[in-house]
Short mmCIF file of C-alpha atoms and ligand atoms in Angstrom, two decimals:
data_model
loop_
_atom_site.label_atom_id
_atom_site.label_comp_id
_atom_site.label_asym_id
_atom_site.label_seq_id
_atom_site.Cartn_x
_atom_site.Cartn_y
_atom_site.Cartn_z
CA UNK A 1 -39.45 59.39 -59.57
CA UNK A 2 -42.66 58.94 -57.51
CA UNK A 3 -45.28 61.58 -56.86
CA UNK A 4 -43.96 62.25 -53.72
CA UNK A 5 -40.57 63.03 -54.55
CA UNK A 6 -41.52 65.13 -57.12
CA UNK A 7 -43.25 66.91 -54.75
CA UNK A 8 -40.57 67.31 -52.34
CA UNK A 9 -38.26 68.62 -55.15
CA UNK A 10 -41.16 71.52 -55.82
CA UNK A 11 -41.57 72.34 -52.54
CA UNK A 12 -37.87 72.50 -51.80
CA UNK A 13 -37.38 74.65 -54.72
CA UNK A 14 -39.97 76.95 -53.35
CA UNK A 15 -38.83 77.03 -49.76
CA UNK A 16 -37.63 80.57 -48.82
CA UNK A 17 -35.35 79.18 -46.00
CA UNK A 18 -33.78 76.21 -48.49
CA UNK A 19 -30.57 78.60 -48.53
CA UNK A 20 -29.54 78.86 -44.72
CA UNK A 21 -28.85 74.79 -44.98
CA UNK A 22 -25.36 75.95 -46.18
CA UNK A 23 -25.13 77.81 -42.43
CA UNK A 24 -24.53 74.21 -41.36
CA UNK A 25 -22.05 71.24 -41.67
CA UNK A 26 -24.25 68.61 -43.00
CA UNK A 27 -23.75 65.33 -45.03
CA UNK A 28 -25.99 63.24 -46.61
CA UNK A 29 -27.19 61.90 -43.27
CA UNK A 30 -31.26 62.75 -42.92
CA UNK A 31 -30.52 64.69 -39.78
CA UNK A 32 -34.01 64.44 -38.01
CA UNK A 33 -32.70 64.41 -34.25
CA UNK A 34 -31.85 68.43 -34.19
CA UNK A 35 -34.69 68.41 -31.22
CA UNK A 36 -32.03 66.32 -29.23
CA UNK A 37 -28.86 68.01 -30.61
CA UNK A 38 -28.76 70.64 -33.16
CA UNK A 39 -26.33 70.20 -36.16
CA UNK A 40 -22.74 72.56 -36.00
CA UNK A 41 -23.11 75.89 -37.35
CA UNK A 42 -20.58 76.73 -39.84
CA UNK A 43 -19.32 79.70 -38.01
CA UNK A 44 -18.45 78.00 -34.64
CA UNK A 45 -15.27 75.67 -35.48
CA UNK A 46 -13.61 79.22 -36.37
CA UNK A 47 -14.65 81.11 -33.13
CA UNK A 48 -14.10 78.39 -30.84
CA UNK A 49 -10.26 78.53 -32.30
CA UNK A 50 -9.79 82.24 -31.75
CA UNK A 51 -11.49 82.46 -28.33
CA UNK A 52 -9.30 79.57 -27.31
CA UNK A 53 -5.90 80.78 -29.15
CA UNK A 54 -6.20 84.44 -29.08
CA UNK A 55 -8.57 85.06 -26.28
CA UNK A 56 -7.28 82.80 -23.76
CA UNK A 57 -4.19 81.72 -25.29
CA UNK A 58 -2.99 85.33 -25.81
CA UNK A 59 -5.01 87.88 -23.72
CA UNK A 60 -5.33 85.76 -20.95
CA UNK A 61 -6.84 87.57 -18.00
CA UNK A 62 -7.90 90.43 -20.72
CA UNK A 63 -10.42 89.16 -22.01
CA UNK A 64 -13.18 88.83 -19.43
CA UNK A 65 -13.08 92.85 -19.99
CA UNK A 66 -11.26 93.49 -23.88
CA UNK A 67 -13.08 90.43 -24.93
CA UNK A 68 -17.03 90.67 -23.31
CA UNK A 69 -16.49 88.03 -21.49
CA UNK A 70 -18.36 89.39 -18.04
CA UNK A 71 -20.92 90.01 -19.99
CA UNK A 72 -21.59 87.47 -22.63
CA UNK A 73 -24.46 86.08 -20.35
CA UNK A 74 -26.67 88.98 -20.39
CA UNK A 75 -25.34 89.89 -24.19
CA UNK A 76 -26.17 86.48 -25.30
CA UNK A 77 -28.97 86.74 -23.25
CA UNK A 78 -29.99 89.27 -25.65
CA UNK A 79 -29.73 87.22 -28.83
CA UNK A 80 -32.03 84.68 -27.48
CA UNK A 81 -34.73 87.10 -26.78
CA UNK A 82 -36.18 87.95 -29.92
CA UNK A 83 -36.74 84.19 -30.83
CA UNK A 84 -38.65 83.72 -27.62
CA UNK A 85 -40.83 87.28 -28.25
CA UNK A 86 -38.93 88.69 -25.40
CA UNK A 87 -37.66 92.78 -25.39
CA UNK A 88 -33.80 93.00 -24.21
CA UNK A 89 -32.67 93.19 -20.71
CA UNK A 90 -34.89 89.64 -19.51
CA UNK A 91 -32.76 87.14 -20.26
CA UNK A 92 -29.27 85.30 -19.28
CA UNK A 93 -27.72 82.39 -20.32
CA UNK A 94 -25.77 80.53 -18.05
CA UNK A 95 -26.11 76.54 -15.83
CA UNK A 96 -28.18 74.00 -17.56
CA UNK A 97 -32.21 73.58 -17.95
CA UNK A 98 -32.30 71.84 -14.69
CA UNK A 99 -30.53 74.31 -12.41
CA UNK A 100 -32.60 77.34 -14.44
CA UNK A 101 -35.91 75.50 -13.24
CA UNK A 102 -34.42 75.57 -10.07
CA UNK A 103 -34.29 78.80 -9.72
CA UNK A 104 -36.98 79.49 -11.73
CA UNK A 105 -39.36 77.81 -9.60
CA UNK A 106 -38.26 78.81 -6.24
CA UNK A 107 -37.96 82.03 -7.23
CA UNK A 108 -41.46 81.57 -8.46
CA UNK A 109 -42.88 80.18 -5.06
CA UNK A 110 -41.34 83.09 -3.47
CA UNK A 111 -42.49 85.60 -5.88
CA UNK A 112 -45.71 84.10 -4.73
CA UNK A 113 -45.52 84.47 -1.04
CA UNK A 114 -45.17 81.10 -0.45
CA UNK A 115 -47.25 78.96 2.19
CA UNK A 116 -46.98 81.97 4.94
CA UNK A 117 -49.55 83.97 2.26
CA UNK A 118 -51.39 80.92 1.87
CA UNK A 119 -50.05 79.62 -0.99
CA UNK A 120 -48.14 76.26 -0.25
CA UNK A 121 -48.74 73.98 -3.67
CA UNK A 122 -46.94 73.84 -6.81
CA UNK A 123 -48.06 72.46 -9.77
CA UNK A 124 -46.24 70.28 -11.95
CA UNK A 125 -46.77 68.80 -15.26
CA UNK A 126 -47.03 64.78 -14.98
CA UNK A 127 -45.58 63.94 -18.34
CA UNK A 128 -42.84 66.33 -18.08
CA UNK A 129 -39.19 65.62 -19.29
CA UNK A 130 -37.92 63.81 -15.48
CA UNK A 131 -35.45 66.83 -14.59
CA UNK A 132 -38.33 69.10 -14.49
CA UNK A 133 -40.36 66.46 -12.34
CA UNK A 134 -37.47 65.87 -10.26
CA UNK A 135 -36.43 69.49 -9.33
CA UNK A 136 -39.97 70.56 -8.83
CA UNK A 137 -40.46 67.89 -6.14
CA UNK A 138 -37.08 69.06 -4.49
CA UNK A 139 -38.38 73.12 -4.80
CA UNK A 140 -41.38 72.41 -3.70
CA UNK A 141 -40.01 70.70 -0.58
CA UNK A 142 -37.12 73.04 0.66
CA UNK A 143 -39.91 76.36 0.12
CA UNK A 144 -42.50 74.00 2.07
CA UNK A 145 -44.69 73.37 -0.64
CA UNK A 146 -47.10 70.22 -1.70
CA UNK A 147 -46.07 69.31 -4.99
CA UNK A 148 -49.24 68.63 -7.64
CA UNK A 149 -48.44 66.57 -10.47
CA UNK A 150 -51.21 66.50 -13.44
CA UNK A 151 -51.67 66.64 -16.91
CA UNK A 152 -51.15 70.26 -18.73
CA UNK A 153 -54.97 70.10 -19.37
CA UNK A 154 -55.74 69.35 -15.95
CA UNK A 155 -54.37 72.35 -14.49
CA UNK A 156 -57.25 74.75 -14.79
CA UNK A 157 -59.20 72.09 -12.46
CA UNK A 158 -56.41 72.16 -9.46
CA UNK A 159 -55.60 75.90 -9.86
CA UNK A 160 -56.72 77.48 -6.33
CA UNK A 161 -55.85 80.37 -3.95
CA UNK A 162 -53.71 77.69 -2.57
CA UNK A 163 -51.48 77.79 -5.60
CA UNK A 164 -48.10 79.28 -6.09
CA UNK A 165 -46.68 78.38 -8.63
CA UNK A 166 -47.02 76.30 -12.22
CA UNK A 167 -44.40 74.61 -14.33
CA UNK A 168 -45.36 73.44 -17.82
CA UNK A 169 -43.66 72.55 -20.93
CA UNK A 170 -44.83 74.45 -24.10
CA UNK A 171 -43.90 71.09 -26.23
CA UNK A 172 -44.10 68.01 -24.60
CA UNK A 173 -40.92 65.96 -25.17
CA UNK A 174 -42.69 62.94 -26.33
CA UNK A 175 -45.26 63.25 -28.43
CA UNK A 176 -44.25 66.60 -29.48
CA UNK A 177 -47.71 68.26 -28.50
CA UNK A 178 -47.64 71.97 -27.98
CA UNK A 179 -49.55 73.12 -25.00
CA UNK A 180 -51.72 76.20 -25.09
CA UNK A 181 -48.94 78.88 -23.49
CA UNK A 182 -51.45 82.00 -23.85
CA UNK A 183 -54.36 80.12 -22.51
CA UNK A 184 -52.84 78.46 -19.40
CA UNK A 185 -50.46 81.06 -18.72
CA UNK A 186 -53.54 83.50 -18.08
CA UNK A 187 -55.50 80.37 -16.11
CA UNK A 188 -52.67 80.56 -13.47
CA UNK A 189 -52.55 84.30 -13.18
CA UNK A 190 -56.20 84.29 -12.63
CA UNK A 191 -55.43 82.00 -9.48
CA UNK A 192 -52.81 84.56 -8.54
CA UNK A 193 -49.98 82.12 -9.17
CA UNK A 194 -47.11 82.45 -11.13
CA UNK A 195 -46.62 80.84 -14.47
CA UNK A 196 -42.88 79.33 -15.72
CA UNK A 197 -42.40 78.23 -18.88
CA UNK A 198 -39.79 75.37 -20.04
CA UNK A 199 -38.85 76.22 -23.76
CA UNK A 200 -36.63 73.37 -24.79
CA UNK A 201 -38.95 71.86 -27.55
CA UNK A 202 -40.24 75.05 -28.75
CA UNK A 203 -37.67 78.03 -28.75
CA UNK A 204 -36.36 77.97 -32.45
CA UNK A 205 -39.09 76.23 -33.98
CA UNK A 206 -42.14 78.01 -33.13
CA UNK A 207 -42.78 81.85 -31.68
CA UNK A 208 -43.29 81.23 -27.96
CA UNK A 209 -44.54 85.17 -27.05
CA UNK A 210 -42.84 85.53 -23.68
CA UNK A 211 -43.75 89.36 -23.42
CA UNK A 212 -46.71 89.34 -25.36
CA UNK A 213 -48.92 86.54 -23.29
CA UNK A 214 -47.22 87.70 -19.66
CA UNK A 215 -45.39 84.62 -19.06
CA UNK A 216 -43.69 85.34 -15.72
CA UNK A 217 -40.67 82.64 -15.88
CA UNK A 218 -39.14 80.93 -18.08
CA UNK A 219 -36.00 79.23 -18.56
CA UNK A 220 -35.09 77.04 -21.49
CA UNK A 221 -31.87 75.14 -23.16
CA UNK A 222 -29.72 75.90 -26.35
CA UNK A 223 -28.72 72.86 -27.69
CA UNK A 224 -31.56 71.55 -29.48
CA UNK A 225 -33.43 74.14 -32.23
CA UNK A 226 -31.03 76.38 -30.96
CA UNK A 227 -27.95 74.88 -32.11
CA UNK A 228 -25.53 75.42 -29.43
CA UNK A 229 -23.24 72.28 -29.22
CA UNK A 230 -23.50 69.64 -26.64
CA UNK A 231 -24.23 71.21 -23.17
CA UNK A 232 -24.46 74.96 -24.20
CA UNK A 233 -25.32 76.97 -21.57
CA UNK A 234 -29.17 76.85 -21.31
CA UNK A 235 -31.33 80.38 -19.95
CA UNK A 236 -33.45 81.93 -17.66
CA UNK A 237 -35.78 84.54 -18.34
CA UNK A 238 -37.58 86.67 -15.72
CA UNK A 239 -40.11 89.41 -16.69
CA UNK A 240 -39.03 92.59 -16.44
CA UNK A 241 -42.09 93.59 -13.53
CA UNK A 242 -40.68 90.67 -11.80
CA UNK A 243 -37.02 91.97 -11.51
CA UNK A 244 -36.76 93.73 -8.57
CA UNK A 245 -38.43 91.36 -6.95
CA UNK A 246 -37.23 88.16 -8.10
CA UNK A 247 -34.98 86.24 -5.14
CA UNK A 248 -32.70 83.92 -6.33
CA UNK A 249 -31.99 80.54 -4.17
CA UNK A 250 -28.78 80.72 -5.86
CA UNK A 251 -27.51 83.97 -5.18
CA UNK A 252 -23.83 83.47 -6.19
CA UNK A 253 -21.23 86.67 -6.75
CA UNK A 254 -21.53 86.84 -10.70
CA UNK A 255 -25.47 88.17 -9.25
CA UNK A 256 -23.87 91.49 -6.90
CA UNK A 257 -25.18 94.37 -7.38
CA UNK A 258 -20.99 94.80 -6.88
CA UNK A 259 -19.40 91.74 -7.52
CA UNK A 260 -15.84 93.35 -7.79
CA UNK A 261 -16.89 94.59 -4.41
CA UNK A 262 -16.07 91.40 -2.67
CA UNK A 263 -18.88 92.22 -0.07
CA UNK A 264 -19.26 90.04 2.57
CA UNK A 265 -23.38 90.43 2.58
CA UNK A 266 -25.30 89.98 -0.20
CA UNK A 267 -26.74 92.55 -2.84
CA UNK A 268 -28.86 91.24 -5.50
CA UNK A 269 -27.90 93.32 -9.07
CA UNK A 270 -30.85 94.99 -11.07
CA UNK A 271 -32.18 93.17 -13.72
CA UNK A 272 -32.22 90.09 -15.40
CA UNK A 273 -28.35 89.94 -14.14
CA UNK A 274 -29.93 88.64 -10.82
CA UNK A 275 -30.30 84.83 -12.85
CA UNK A 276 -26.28 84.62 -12.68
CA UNK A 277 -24.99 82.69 -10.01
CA UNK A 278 -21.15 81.72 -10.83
CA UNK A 279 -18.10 82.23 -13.52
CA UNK A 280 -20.02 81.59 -16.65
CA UNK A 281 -18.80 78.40 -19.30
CA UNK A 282 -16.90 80.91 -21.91
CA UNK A 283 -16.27 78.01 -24.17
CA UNK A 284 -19.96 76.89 -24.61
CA UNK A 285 -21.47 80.31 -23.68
CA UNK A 286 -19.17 82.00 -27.07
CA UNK A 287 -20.07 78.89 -29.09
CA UNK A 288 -23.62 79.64 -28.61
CA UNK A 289 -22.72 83.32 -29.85
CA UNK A 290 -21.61 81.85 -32.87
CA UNK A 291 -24.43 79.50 -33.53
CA UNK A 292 -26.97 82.52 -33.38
CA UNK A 293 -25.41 84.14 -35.98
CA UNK A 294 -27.71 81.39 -38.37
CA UNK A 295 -30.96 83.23 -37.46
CA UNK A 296 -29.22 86.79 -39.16
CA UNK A 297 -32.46 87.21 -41.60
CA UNK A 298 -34.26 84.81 -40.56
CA UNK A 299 -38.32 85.23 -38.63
CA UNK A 300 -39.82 82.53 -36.39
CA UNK A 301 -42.43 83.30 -38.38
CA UNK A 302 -41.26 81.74 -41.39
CA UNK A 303 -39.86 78.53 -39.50
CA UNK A 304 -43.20 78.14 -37.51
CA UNK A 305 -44.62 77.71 -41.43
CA UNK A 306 -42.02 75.17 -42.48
CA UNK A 307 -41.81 73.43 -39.36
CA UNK A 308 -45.65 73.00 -40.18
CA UNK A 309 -45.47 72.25 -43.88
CA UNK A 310 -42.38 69.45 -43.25
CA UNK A 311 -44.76 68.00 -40.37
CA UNK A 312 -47.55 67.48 -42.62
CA UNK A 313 -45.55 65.87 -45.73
CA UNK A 314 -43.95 63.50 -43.27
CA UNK A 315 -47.11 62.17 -42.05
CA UNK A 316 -48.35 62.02 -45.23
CA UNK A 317 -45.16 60.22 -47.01
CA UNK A 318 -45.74 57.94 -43.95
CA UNK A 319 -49.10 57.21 -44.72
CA UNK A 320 -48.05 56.49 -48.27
CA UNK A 321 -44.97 54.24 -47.46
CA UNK A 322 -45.77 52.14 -44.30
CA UNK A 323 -47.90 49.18 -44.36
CA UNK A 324 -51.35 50.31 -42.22
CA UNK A 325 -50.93 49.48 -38.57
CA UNK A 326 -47.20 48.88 -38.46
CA UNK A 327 -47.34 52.49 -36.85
CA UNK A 328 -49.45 54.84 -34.98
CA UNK A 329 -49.05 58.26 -34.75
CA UNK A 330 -48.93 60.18 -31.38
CA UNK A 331 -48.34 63.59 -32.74
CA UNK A 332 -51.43 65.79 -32.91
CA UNK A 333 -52.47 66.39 -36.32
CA UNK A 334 -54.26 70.25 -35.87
CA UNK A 335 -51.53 72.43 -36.08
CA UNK A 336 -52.22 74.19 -33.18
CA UNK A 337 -51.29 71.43 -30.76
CA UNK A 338 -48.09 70.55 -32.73
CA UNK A 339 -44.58 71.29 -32.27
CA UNK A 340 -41.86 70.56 -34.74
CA UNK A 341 -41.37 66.66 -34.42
CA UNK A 342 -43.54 63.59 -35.16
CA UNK A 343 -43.79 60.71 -32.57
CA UNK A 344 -44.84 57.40 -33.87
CA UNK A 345 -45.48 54.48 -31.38
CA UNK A 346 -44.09 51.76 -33.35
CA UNK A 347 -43.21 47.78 -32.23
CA UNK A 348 -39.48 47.22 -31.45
CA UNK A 349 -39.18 50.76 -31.88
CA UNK A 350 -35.63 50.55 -30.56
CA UNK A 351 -34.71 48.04 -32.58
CA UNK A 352 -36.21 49.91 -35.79
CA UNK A 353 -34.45 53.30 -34.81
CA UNK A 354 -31.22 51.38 -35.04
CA UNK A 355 -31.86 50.02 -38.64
CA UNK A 356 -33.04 53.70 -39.56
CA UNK A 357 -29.53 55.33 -38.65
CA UNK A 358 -27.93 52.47 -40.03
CA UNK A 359 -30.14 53.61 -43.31
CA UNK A 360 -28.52 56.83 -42.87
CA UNK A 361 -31.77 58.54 -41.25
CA UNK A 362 -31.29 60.13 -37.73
CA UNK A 363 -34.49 59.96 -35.32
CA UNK A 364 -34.35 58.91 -31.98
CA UNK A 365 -36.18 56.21 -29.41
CA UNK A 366 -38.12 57.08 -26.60
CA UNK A 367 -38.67 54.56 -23.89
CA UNK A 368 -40.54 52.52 -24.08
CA UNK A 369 -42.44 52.58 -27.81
CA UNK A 370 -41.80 56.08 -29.59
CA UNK A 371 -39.90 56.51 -32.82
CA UNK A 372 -39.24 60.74 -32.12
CA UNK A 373 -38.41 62.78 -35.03
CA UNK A 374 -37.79 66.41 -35.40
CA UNK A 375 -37.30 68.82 -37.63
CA UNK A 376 -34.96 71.51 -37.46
CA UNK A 377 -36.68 74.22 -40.56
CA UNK A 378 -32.92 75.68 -40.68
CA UNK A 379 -31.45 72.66 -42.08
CA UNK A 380 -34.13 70.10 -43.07
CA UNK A 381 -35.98 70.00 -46.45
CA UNK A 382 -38.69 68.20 -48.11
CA UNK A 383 -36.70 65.95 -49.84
CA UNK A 384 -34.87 64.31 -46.55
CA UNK A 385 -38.49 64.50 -45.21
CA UNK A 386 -39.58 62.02 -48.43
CA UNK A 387 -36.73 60.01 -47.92
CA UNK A 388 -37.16 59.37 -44.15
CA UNK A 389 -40.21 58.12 -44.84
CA UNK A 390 -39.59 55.71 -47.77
CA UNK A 391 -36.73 54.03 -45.60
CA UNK A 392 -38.61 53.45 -42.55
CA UNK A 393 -41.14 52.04 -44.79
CA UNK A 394 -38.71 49.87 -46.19
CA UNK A 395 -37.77 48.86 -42.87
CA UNK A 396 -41.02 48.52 -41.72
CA UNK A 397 -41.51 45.53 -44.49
C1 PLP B 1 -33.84 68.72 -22.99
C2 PLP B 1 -34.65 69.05 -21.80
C3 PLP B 1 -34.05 69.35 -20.57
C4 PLP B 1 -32.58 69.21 -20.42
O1 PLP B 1 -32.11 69.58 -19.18
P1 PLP B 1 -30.53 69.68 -18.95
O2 PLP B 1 -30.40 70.27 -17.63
O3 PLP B 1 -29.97 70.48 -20.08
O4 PLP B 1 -29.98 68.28 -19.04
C5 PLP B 1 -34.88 69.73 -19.53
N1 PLP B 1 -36.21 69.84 -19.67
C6 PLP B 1 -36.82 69.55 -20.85
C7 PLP B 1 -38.29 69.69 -20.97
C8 PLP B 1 -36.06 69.15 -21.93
O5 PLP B 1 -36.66 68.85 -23.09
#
């Protein structure tokens, strides 16, 4: 066995979260694409059969009261929160990531005052996952807004009287660098403009703070570190100051302050309720309730470590197994300005990702030279970590 395997095997047997792998269905497969789509919880085959057999098959109509079913949005809601550093009563899950920033961000511009106070720009993040780019372009039009796209570290520089609101990624899809949430956050609110937040690359892999650093928006989704299933609901948090004032462009009925009221004008509920805009997605929403159950015992804390500690063994098992030059790394290497994935710009990367998952090692590509791999701290260990890097070495030859 070779150094580094033997040191894989130590630090596995040392790893205080080795034992909530067996939360998961897993094979042999070196799952490192959990930042794309999180593995199945164990728990979720089971309650996806009763909610559809008993719950619907059986109650019927009953359960949207004898089974929480109104509710599972702001319930749900509620299990999200502590892994974002958020206190109860902020959050709902419901719509994707896209239609969140949506609201998000007009309700943000609004929140604002919007260009009759003066402040008609909104400020996107260049490199940003395209949904985010997209939507931002389309809120900034419809509230009469210039949209800004720069760089996360440019932002300070455009930040103005003129600004209403900013949208930034905490982890950067692509290279996996983590953006400095505390620090920028507080840049915008010293312009006066609101701050959102999009979480998908960092909620369940590092402690994000919501509360504790004033973030005013943030929405996020729940099928990557989160675990959800394919297209789980994603959510929307607004901070509690915010609430009453917060005025959603998507006002639908599941938002009433009465819904049951059938009203023909519209009363916004109190509370983070007011981020609900139709019949929430039962089956994915009560999937998702299942899938949290993993994080029973578990800190961000002690993930945040891992995440860190499988990070740095994978660059350096890379270093040791791939010829110099055949890749370069993208990832920040100070721990600060990492997330939980390594990108490595790599020729033919496509090509190479597809002999890697032949190999029985899951990454994924990134257009147009980025070999992306992530690690989930629930499920990974140092040994798949050692292993991932001898093969793509191999396949590197
Ligand atoms: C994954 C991801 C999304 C996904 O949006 P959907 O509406 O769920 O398709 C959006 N933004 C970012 C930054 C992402 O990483």
């Amino acid at each position: 066995m070779s150094e580094l395997a033997l040191r894989a095997e130590k630090l596995d047997s040392a790893d205080e979260l080795a034992g909530v792998r067996a939360r998961f269905v897993l094979d042999d497969v070196v799952y490192l694409d959990g930042n794309s789509l999180g593995a199945l919880p164990a728990a979720v085959p089971e309650r996806v059969e009763d909610v559809v057999r008993r719950q619907w098959g059986s109650l019927r109509i009953r359960s949207w009261g004898e089974s929480g079913w109104w509710t599972a949005p702001e319930r749900i809601g509620d299990l999200v929160a502590p892994l974002v550093g958020a206190a109860a009563g902020q959050i709902v899950v419901g719509d994707s990531t896209s239609v969140n920033v949506f609201k998000a961000l007009v309700g943000a511009v609004r929140l604002a005052g919007g260009p009759e106070s003066g402040r008609d720009e909104v400020v996107v993040d260049a490199t940003t996952f395209p949904t985010d780019g997209y939507i931002a372009e389309s809120a900034a039009r419809m509230t009469g807004c210039t949209l800004r796209a720069v760089t996360p570290a440019e932002v300070p520089d455009v930040l103005s009287e003129r600004t209403a609101a900013v949208l930034l990624n905490h982890v950067d899809y692509r290279t996996g660098r983590l953006h400095d949430l505390p620090g920028l956050t507080s840049a915008v609110h010293a312009a006066g403009a609101i701050a959102v937040w999009d979480l998908c690359h960092s909620a369940g892999a590092l402690p994000v703070g919501l509360d504790a650093h004033g973030v005013d928006l943030a929405v996020g989704c729940t099928y990557k570190y989160l675990n959800g299933g394919p297209g789980s609901p994603a959510y929307l948090y607004v901070r509690r100051e915010h609430q009453d004032r917060f005025d959603s462009p998507l006002p639908g009925w599941n938002s009433h302050a009465e819904p049951f009221g059938m009203r023909t004008s519209y009363a916004p509920a109190p509370g983070a309720l007011r981020g609900r805009v139709g019949t929430p997605d039962i089956l994915s929403m009560l999937a998702l309730e299942a899938a949290l159950e993993v994080w029973d015992g578990v800190s961000v804390e002690a993930v945040r470590a891992k995440s860190l500690a499988l990070t740095d063994f994978f660059l350096e098992c890379v270093s040791a197994y791939v010829d110099e030059g055949r890749v370069e790394c993208v990832t920040p290497r100070a721990h600060a300005e990492r997330g939980s994935q390594v990108a490595l710009r790599c020729e033919n990367a496509d090509d190479v990702m597809r002999r890697l998952i032949e190999r029985g090692v899951v990454g994924d590509f990134r257009h147009p030279d980025v070999l992306r791999f992530g690690f989930t701290p629930l499920y990974v260990g140092f040994a798949d970590v050692e292993r991932a890097a001898r093969i793509l070495g191999e396949t590197l030859i």
